[in-house]
């Protein structure tokens, strides 16, 4: 569970004995091949899932086959915490690449939450982050232009993956097809291809061998109004006593793009 621990450590600091309790849980490992379903809509999941390696998509499908991807599951991500409530899944989760998933029974997970407030708080913070990502997805699809949507999503995926597994701050493995990007961004595959080509011609990105290289992160962030604040990069420290006050400044990690609220607006180009 090192990947999940590394990912969660980006947002919370826990006491050593808390991590030890977590490491002692009875996790089971399962490998899924690309295109395998982890969760199907209508099922009642009995386990919590932790992505150890690989990419997956969370999506809804309409009766005629149209698909809306609502989120991407990356290494270190956890789903579905609705297992605590014992409700049926209202979405599906399918792998994009070969994916290694660690599972734990709902009973064990709930027991940990009941007996360790710090672990419960850490998972709460992870849920807050995912909820914020979903809100940003609504804004991305509903109000941004095609260029802004793609630029914003690329920056988000790169930032999330870098937080989980490290690597280069300017490179993003890209196992997603044009159809995957289209279904996530409310576009057509042709529109995605044309827009990606436009971003390449503008010198903002490069694509080769299943990888996207971000050539001008600041310009790409300015164009798409990308600000990492919604990823809740503030680190909560549960290893020391907490003192809560009204407002507090949120420290920003290296490489965070500052808010572009006062920057000149770029013309929309659909």
GROMACS .gro file of C-alpha atoms in nm:
model
  270
    1UNK     CA    1   0.000   0.000   0.000
    2UNK     CA    2   0.301   0.229  -0.042
    3UNK     CA    3   0.144   0.412  -0.338
    4UNK     CA    4  -0.171   0.499  -0.144
    5UNK     CA    5   0.035   0.593   0.160
    6UNK     CA    6   0.251   0.821  -0.053
    7UNK     CA    7  -0.053   0.977  -0.211
    8UNK     CA    8  -0.236   1.031   0.117
    9UNK     CA    9   0.082   1.168   0.272
   10UNK     CA   10   0.062   1.454   0.021
   11UNK     CA   11  -0.245   1.577   0.208
   12UNK     CA   12  -0.220   1.451   0.567
   13UNK     CA   13   0.045   1.369   0.826
   14UNK     CA   14  -0.041   1.075   1.049
   15UNK     CA   15   0.134   0.933   1.353
   16UNK     CA   16   0.357   0.631   1.289
   17UNK     CA   17   0.136   0.399   1.491
   18UNK     CA   18  -0.163   0.503   1.281
   19UNK     CA   19   0.016   0.397   0.963
   20UNK     CA   20   0.113   0.072   1.133
   21UNK     CA   21  -0.252  -0.008   1.205
   22UNK     CA   22  -0.336   0.066   0.843
   23UNK     CA   23  -0.055  -0.159   0.715
   24UNK     CA   24  -0.182  -0.448   0.927
   25UNK     CA   25  -0.520  -0.461   0.753
   26UNK     CA   26  -0.607  -0.764   0.542
   27UNK     CA   27  -0.570  -0.621   0.192
   28UNK     CA   28  -0.618  -0.846  -0.111
   29UNK     CA   29  -0.455  -0.778  -0.447
   30UNK     CA   30  -0.625  -0.825  -0.782
   31UNK     CA   31  -0.503  -0.755  -1.134
   32UNK     CA   32  -0.741  -0.625  -1.400
   33UNK     CA   33  -0.659  -0.609  -1.769
   34UNK     CA   34  -0.744  -0.306  -1.982
   35UNK     CA   35  -1.118  -0.285  -2.041
   36UNK     CA   36  -1.216  -0.494  -1.738
   37UNK     CA   37  -1.502  -0.378  -1.516
   38UNK     CA   38  -1.419  -0.324  -1.150
   39UNK     CA   39  -1.765  -0.199  -1.056
   40UNK     CA   40  -2.082  -0.219  -1.265
   41UNK     CA   41  -2.378   0.012  -1.222
   42UNK     CA   42  -2.648  -0.153  -1.012
   43UNK     CA   43  -2.408  -0.372  -0.816
   44UNK     CA   44  -2.372  -0.343  -0.440
   45UNK     CA   45  -1.997  -0.334  -0.375
   46UNK     CA   46  -1.880  -0.521  -0.067
   47UNK     CA   47  -1.523  -0.395  -0.071
   48UNK     CA   48  -1.320  -0.077  -0.078
   49UNK     CA   49  -1.083  -0.045  -0.374
   50UNK     CA   50  -0.739   0.120  -0.374
   51UNK     CA   51  -0.559   0.171  -0.705
   52UNK     CA   52  -0.200   0.052  -0.667
   53UNK     CA   53  -0.104   0.082  -1.033
   54UNK     CA   54  -0.277   0.172  -1.358
   55UNK     CA   55  -0.562   0.395  -1.476
   56UNK     CA   56  -0.938   0.349  -1.459
   57UNK     CA   57  -1.244   0.557  -1.545
   58UNK     CA   58  -1.560   0.627  -1.347
   59UNK     CA   59  -1.854   0.682  -1.584
   60UNK     CA   60  -2.226   0.673  -1.654
   61UNK     CA   61  -2.382   0.536  -1.973
   62UNK     CA   62  -2.714   0.624  -2.133
   63UNK     CA   63  -2.948   0.365  -2.282
   64UNK     CA   64  -2.828   0.442  -2.636
   65UNK     CA   65  -2.465   0.379  -2.543
   66UNK     CA   66  -2.349   0.737  -2.498
   67UNK     CA   67  -2.098   0.762  -2.216
   68UNK     CA   68  -1.997   1.039  -1.977
   69UNK     CA   69  -1.669   0.993  -1.794
   70UNK     CA   70  -1.695   1.182  -1.466
   71UNK     CA   71  -1.350   1.111  -1.323
   72UNK     CA   72  -1.024   0.926  -1.376
   73UNK     CA   73  -0.893   0.689  -1.111
   74UNK     CA   74  -0.513   0.709  -1.076
   75UNK     CA   75  -0.258   0.531  -0.854
   76UNK     CA   76  -0.329   0.609  -0.490
   77UNK     CA   77  -0.699   0.677  -0.542
   78UNK     CA   78  -0.959   0.503  -0.330
   79UNK     CA   79  -1.317   0.407  -0.422
   80UNK     CA   80  -1.601   0.350  -0.351
   81UNK     CA   81  -1.659   0.485  -0.005
   82UNK     CA   82  -2.034   0.452  -0.058
   83UNK     CA   83  -1.973   0.089   0.038
   84UNK     CA   84  -2.004   0.215   0.396
   85UNK     CA   85  -2.372   0.281   0.333
   86UNK     CA   86  -2.435  -0.049   0.153
   87UNK     CA   87  -2.604   0.117  -0.146
   88UNK     CA   88  -2.604   0.011  -0.510
   89UNK     CA   89  -2.346   0.166  -0.739
   90UNK     CA   90  -2.491   0.445  -0.954
   91UNK     CA   91  -2.193   0.434  -1.191
   92UNK     CA   92  -1.936   0.196  -1.337
   93UNK     CA   93  -1.559   0.181  -1.299
   94UNK     CA   94  -1.360   0.025  -1.585
   95UNK     CA   95  -0.986  -0.004  -1.634
   96UNK     CA   96  -0.804   0.185  -1.909
   97UNK     CA   97  -0.473   0.004  -1.862
   98UNK     CA   98  -0.359  -0.305  -1.679
   99UNK     CA   99  -0.452  -0.209  -1.325
  100UNK     CA  100  -0.354  -0.352  -0.988
  101UNK     CA  101  -0.618  -0.293  -0.722
  102UNK     CA  102  -0.599  -0.360  -0.349
  103UNK     CA  103  -0.927  -0.440  -0.177
  104UNK     CA  104  -1.047  -0.453   0.181
  105UNK     CA  105  -1.382  -0.563   0.314
  106UNK     CA  106  -1.636  -0.300   0.407
  107UNK     CA  107  -1.648  -0.440   0.762
  108UNK     CA  108  -1.275  -0.390   0.817
  109UNK     CA  109  -1.280  -0.045   0.666
  110UNK     CA  110  -1.570   0.070   0.883
  111UNK     CA  111  -1.401  -0.078   1.190
  112UNK     CA  112  -1.088   0.126   1.125
  113UNK     CA  113  -1.291   0.445   1.083
  114UNK     CA  114  -1.475   0.379   1.409
  115UNK     CA  115  -1.160   0.319   1.613
  116UNK     CA  116  -0.919   0.573   1.468
  117UNK     CA  117  -1.037   0.932   1.426
  118UNK     CA  118  -0.718   1.035   1.246
  119UNK     CA  119  -0.763   0.771   0.974
  120UNK     CA  120  -1.129   0.871   0.941
  121UNK     CA  121  -1.024   1.234   0.902
  122UNK     CA  122  -0.766   1.140   0.639
  123UNK     CA  123  -1.025   0.957   0.431
  124UNK     CA  124  -1.265   1.246   0.480
  125UNK     CA  125  -1.001   1.479   0.335
  126UNK     CA  126  -0.952   1.244   0.039
  127UNK     CA  127  -1.329   1.251  -0.018
  128UNK     CA  128  -1.329   1.631  -0.002
  129UNK     CA  129  -1.065   1.636  -0.274
  130UNK     CA  130  -1.260   1.403  -0.501
  131UNK     CA  131  -1.579   1.605  -0.451
  132UNK     CA  132  -1.391   1.920  -0.550
  133UNK     CA  133  -1.253   1.748  -0.862
  134UNK     CA  134  -1.606   1.650  -0.960
  135UNK     CA  135  -1.725   2.009  -0.915
  136UNK     CA  136  -1.442   2.129  -1.135
  137UNK     CA  137  -1.543   1.871  -1.396
  138UNK     CA  138  -1.890   2.027  -1.410
  139UNK     CA  139  -1.739   2.371  -1.469
  140UNK     CA  140  -1.490   2.231  -1.720
  141UNK     CA  141  -1.757   2.066  -1.935
  142UNK     CA  142  -2.023   2.331  -1.886
  143UNK     CA  143  -1.836   2.656  -1.934
  144UNK     CA  144  -1.488   2.609  -2.084
  145UNK     CA  145  -1.402   2.605  -2.453
  146UNK     CA  146  -1.257   2.296  -2.618
  147UNK     CA  147  -0.899   2.421  -2.580
  148UNK     CA  148  -0.962   2.521  -2.220
  149UNK     CA  149  -1.119   2.184  -2.137
  150UNK     CA  150  -0.831   1.980  -2.276
  151UNK     CA  151  -0.560   2.205  -2.131
  152UNK     CA  152  -0.728   2.205  -1.788
  153UNK     CA  153  -0.769   1.826  -1.782
  154UNK     CA  154  -0.409   1.764  -1.888
  155UNK     CA  155  -0.281   1.989  -1.610
  156UNK     CA  156  -0.508   1.823  -1.354
  157UNK     CA  157  -0.404   1.469  -1.449
  158UNK     CA  158  -0.036   1.563  -1.449
  159UNK     CA  159  -0.062   1.726  -1.106
  160UNK     CA  160  -0.253   1.434  -0.955
  161UNK     CA  161  -0.021   1.171  -1.100
  162UNK     CA  162   0.289   1.362  -0.994
  163UNK     CA  163   0.154   1.384  -0.637
  164UNK     CA  164   0.096   1.007  -0.630
  165UNK     CA  165   0.400   0.858  -0.801
  166UNK     CA  166   0.641   1.144  -0.868
  167UNK     CA  167   0.828   1.165  -1.196
  168UNK     CA  168   0.866   1.467  -1.420
  169UNK     CA  169   0.657   1.778  -1.361
  170UNK     CA  170   0.621   1.828  -1.737
  171UNK     CA  171   0.547   1.477  -1.863
  172UNK     CA  172   0.219   1.289  -1.848
  173UNK     CA  173   0.174   0.927  -1.960
  174UNK     CA  174  -0.129   0.928  -2.189
  175UNK     CA  175  -0.305   0.591  -2.212
  176UNK     CA  176  -0.635   0.766  -2.293
  177UNK     CA  177  -0.777   0.748  -2.645
  178UNK     CA  178  -0.934   1.042  -2.824
  179UNK     CA  179  -1.270   0.878  -2.747
  180UNK     CA  180  -1.189   0.866  -2.375
  181UNK     CA  181  -1.101   1.236  -2.376
  182UNK     CA  182  -1.412   1.316  -2.579
  183UNK     CA  183  -1.638   1.126  -2.339
  184UNK     CA  184  -1.482   1.307  -2.044
  185UNK     CA  185  -1.504   1.654  -2.196
  186UNK     CA  186  -1.834   1.651  -2.386
  187UNK     CA  187  -1.663   1.671  -2.726
  188UNK     CA  188  -1.632   1.446  -3.030
  189UNK     CA  189  -1.313   1.246  -3.097
  190UNK     CA  190  -1.256   1.453  -3.412
  191UNK     CA  191  -1.287   1.776  -3.215
  192UNK     CA  192  -1.040   1.644  -2.957
  193UNK     CA  193  -0.789   1.554  -3.230
  194UNK     CA  194  -0.816   1.896  -3.393
  195UNK     CA  195  -0.781   2.076  -3.061
  196UNK     CA  196  -0.480   1.869  -2.956
  197UNK     CA  197  -0.322   1.953  -3.291
  198UNK     CA  198  -0.388   2.323  -3.229
  199UNK     CA  199  -0.222   2.301  -2.888
  200UNK     CA  200   0.081   2.136  -3.048
  201UNK     CA  201   0.106   2.400  -3.319
  202UNK     CA  202   0.091   2.669  -3.050
  203UNK     CA  203   0.393   2.515  -2.879
  204UNK     CA  204   0.201   2.435  -2.560
  205UNK     CA  205   0.227   2.055  -2.568
  206UNK     CA  206   0.395   1.774  -2.753
  207UNK     CA  207   0.280   1.416  -2.803
  208UNK     CA  208   0.494   1.111  -2.870
  209UNK     CA  209   0.503   0.743  -2.775
  210UNK     CA  210   0.197   0.752  -2.553
  211UNK     CA  211   0.312   1.055  -2.359
  212UNK     CA  212   0.215   1.422  -2.344
  213UNK     CA  213   0.488   1.674  -2.270
  214UNK     CA  214   0.370   2.008  -2.132
  215UNK     CA  215   0.601   2.263  -2.295
  216UNK     CA  216   0.459   2.583  -2.146
  217UNK     CA  217   0.276   2.506  -1.821
  218UNK     CA  218   0.222   2.870  -1.723
  219UNK     CA  219   0.066   2.969  -2.055
  220UNK     CA  220  -0.147   2.654  -2.059
  221UNK     CA  221  -0.267   2.731  -1.705
  222UNK     CA  222  -0.343   3.093  -1.792
  223UNK     CA  223  -0.541   2.993  -2.100
  224UNK     CA  224  -0.752   2.739  -1.912
  225UNK     CA  225  -0.767   2.931  -1.581
  226UNK     CA  226  -0.616   2.633  -1.401
  227UNK     CA  227  -0.551   2.681  -1.030
  228UNK     CA  228  -0.453   2.389  -0.810
  229UNK     CA  229  -0.647   2.527  -0.511
  230UNK     CA  230  -0.940   2.299  -0.600
  231UNK     CA  231  -0.712   1.996  -0.555
  232UNK     CA  232  -0.683   2.094  -0.187
  233UNK     CA  233  -0.305   2.067  -0.172
  234UNK     CA  234  -0.303   2.200   0.185
  235UNK     CA  235  -0.153   1.934   0.410
  236UNK     CA  236  -0.342   1.851   0.728
  237UNK     CA  237  -0.115   1.746   1.013
  238UNK     CA  238  -0.284   1.489   1.237
  239UNK     CA  239   0.050   1.394   1.391
  240UNK     CA  240   0.039   1.697   1.620
  241UNK     CA  241  -0.248   1.854   1.818
  242UNK     CA  242  -0.472   2.065   1.597
  243UNK     CA  243  -0.562   2.425   1.666
  244UNK     CA  244  -0.847   2.545   1.452
  245UNK     CA  245  -0.909   2.912   1.396
  246UNK     CA  246  -1.127   3.110   1.162
  247UNK     CA  247  -0.928   3.168   0.844
  248UNK     CA  248  -0.579   3.045   0.770
  249UNK     CA  249  -0.341   3.076   0.483
  250UNK     CA  250  -0.300   2.764   0.273
  251UNK     CA  251   0.064   2.702   0.187
  252UNK     CA  252   0.125   2.629  -0.178
  253UNK     CA  253   0.360   2.352  -0.289
  254UNK     CA  254   0.637   2.412  -0.539
  255UNK     CA  255   0.516   2.442  -0.893
  256UNK     CA  256   0.161   2.552  -0.811
  257UNK     CA  257   0.024   2.798  -1.060
  258UNK     CA  258  -0.109   3.108  -0.878
  259UNK     CA  259  -0.464   3.223  -0.934
  260UNK     CA  260  -0.521   3.388  -1.268
  261UNK     CA  261  -0.817   3.593  -1.146
  262UNK     CA  262  -0.653   3.920  -1.253
  263UNK     CA  263  -0.490   3.789  -1.566
  264UNK     CA  264  -0.618   3.907  -1.905
  265UNK     CA  265  -0.880   3.676  -2.051
  266UNK     CA  266  -0.779   3.473  -2.351
  267UNK     CA  267  -1.021   3.472  -2.645
  268UNK     CA  268  -1.236   3.160  -2.665
  269UNK     CA  269  -1.160   2.927  -2.950
  270UNK     CA  270  -1.398   2.633  -2.986
   0.00000   0.00000   0.00000
